[in-house]
mmCIF file of C-alpha atoms in Angstrom:
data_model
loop_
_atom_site.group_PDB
_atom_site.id
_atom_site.type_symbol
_atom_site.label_atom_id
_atom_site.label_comp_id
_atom_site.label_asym_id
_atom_site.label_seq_id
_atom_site.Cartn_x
_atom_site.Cartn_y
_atom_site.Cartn_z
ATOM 1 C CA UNK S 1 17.744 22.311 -2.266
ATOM 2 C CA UNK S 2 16.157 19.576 -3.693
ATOM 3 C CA UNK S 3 12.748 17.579 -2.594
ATOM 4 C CA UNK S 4 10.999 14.920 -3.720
ATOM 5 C CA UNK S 5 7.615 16.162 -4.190
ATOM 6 C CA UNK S 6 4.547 14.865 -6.480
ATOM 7 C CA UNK S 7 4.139 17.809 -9.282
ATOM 8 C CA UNK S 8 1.293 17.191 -11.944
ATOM 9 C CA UNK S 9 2.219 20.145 -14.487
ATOM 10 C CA UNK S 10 -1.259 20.915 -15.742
ATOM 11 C CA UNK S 11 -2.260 22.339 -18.916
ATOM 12 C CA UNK S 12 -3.438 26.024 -18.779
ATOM 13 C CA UNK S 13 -3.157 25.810 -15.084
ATOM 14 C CA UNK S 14 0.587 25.260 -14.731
ATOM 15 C CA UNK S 15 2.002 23.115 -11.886
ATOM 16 C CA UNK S 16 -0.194 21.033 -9.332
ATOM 17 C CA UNK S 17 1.457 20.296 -6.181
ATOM 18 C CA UNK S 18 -0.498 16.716 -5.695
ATOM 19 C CA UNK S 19 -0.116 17.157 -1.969
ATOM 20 C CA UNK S 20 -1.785 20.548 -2.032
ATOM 21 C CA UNK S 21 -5.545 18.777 -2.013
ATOM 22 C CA UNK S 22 -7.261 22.250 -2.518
ATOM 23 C CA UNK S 23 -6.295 22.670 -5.536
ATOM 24 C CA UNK S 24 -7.587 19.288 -7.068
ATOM 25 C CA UNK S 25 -11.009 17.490 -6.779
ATOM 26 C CA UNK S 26 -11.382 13.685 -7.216
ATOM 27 C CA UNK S 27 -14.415 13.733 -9.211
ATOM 28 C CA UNK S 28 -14.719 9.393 -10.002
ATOM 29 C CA UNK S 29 -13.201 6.329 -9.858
ATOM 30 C CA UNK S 30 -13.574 4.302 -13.154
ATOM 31 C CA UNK S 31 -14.443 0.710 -12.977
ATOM 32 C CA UNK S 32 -10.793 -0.259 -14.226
ATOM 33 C CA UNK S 33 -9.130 1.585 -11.542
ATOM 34 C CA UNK S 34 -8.170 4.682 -13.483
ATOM 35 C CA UNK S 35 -9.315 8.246 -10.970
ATOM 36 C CA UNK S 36 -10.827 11.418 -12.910
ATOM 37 C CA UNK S 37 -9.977 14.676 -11.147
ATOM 38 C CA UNK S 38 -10.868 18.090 -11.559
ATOM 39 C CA UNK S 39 -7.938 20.447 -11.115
ATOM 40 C CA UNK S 40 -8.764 24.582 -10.033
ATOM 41 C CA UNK S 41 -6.929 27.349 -10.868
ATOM 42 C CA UNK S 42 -4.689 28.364 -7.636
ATOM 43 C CA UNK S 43 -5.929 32.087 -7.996
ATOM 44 C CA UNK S 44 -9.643 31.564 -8.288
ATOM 45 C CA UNK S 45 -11.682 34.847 -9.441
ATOM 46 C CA UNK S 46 -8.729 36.451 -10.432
ATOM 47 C CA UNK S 47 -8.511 35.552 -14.128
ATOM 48 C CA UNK S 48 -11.534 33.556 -15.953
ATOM 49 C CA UNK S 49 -10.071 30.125 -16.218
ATOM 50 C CA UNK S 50 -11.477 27.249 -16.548
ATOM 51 C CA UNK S 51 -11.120 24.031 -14.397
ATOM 52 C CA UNK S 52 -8.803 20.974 -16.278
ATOM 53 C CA UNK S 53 -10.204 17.242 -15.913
ATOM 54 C CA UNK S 54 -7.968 14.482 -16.043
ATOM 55 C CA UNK S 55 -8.389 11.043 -15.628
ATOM 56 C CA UNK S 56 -4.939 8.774 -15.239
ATOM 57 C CA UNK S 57 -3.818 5.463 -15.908
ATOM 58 C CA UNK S 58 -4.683 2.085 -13.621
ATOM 59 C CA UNK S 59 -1.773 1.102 -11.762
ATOM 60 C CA UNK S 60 -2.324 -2.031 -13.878
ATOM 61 C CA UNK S 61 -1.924 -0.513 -16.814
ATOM 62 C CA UNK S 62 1.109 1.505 -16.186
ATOM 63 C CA UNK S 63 2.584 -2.338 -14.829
ATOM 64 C CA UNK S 64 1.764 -3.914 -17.945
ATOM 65 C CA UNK S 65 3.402 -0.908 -19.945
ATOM 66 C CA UNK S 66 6.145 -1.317 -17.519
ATOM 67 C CA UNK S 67 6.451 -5.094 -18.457
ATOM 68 C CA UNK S 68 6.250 -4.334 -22.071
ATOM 69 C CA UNK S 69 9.224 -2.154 -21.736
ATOM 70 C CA UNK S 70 11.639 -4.716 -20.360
ATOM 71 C CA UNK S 71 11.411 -4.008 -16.536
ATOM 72 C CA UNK S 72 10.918 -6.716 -13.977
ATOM 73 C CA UNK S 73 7.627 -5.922 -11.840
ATOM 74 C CA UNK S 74 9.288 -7.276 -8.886
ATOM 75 C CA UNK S 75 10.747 -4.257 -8.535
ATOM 76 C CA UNK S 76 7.519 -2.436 -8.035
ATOM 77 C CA UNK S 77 5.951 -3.824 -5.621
ATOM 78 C CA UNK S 78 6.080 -0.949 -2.947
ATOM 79 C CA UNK S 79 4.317 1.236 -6.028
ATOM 80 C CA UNK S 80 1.063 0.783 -3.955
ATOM 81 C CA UNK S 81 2.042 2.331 -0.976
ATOM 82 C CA UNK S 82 4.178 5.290 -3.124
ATOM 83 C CA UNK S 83 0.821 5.736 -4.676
ATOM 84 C CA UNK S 84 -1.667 6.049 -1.527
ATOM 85 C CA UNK S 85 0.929 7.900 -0.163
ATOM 86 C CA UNK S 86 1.199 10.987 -3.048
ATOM 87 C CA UNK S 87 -2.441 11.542 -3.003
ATOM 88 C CA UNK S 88 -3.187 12.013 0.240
#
């Protein structure tokens, strides 16, 4: 069965289930927009690994990249609410 659910495939770490919040720390928010987070191994203390930060791209970014490519930003207009949504 398939589900639509937000998967952030980590390096080192393997995959991040975005709605599983205890696995992930947001550690900033840049003054462009773009969020840093610290991602923890699921199986702390059982193998020395360290923690993976990543900081993504502004939504306004990934629009203009969007634009660039030939799509119509219309279409997007419910990304905001996608987006709040899949970090909760």
């Amino acid at each position: 069965m398939r589900t639509d659910v937000t998967v952030f495939n980590v390096p080192r770490l393997g995959k991040n289930y975005l709605l599983a919040s205890q696995n992930r720390d947001l550690i900033t928010i840049l003054p462009d927009g773009r969020r840093g987070y610290e991602f923890h191994p699921w199986k702390k203390k059982m193998a020395l690994m360290d923690t993976y930060i990543y900081t993504d791209v502004s939504i306004h970014d990934y629009l203009k990249r969007l634009q660039r490519d030939g799509e119509k930003i219309a279409d997007y207009n419910s990304i905001w609410d996608y987006y709040s949504c899949s970090l909760r």
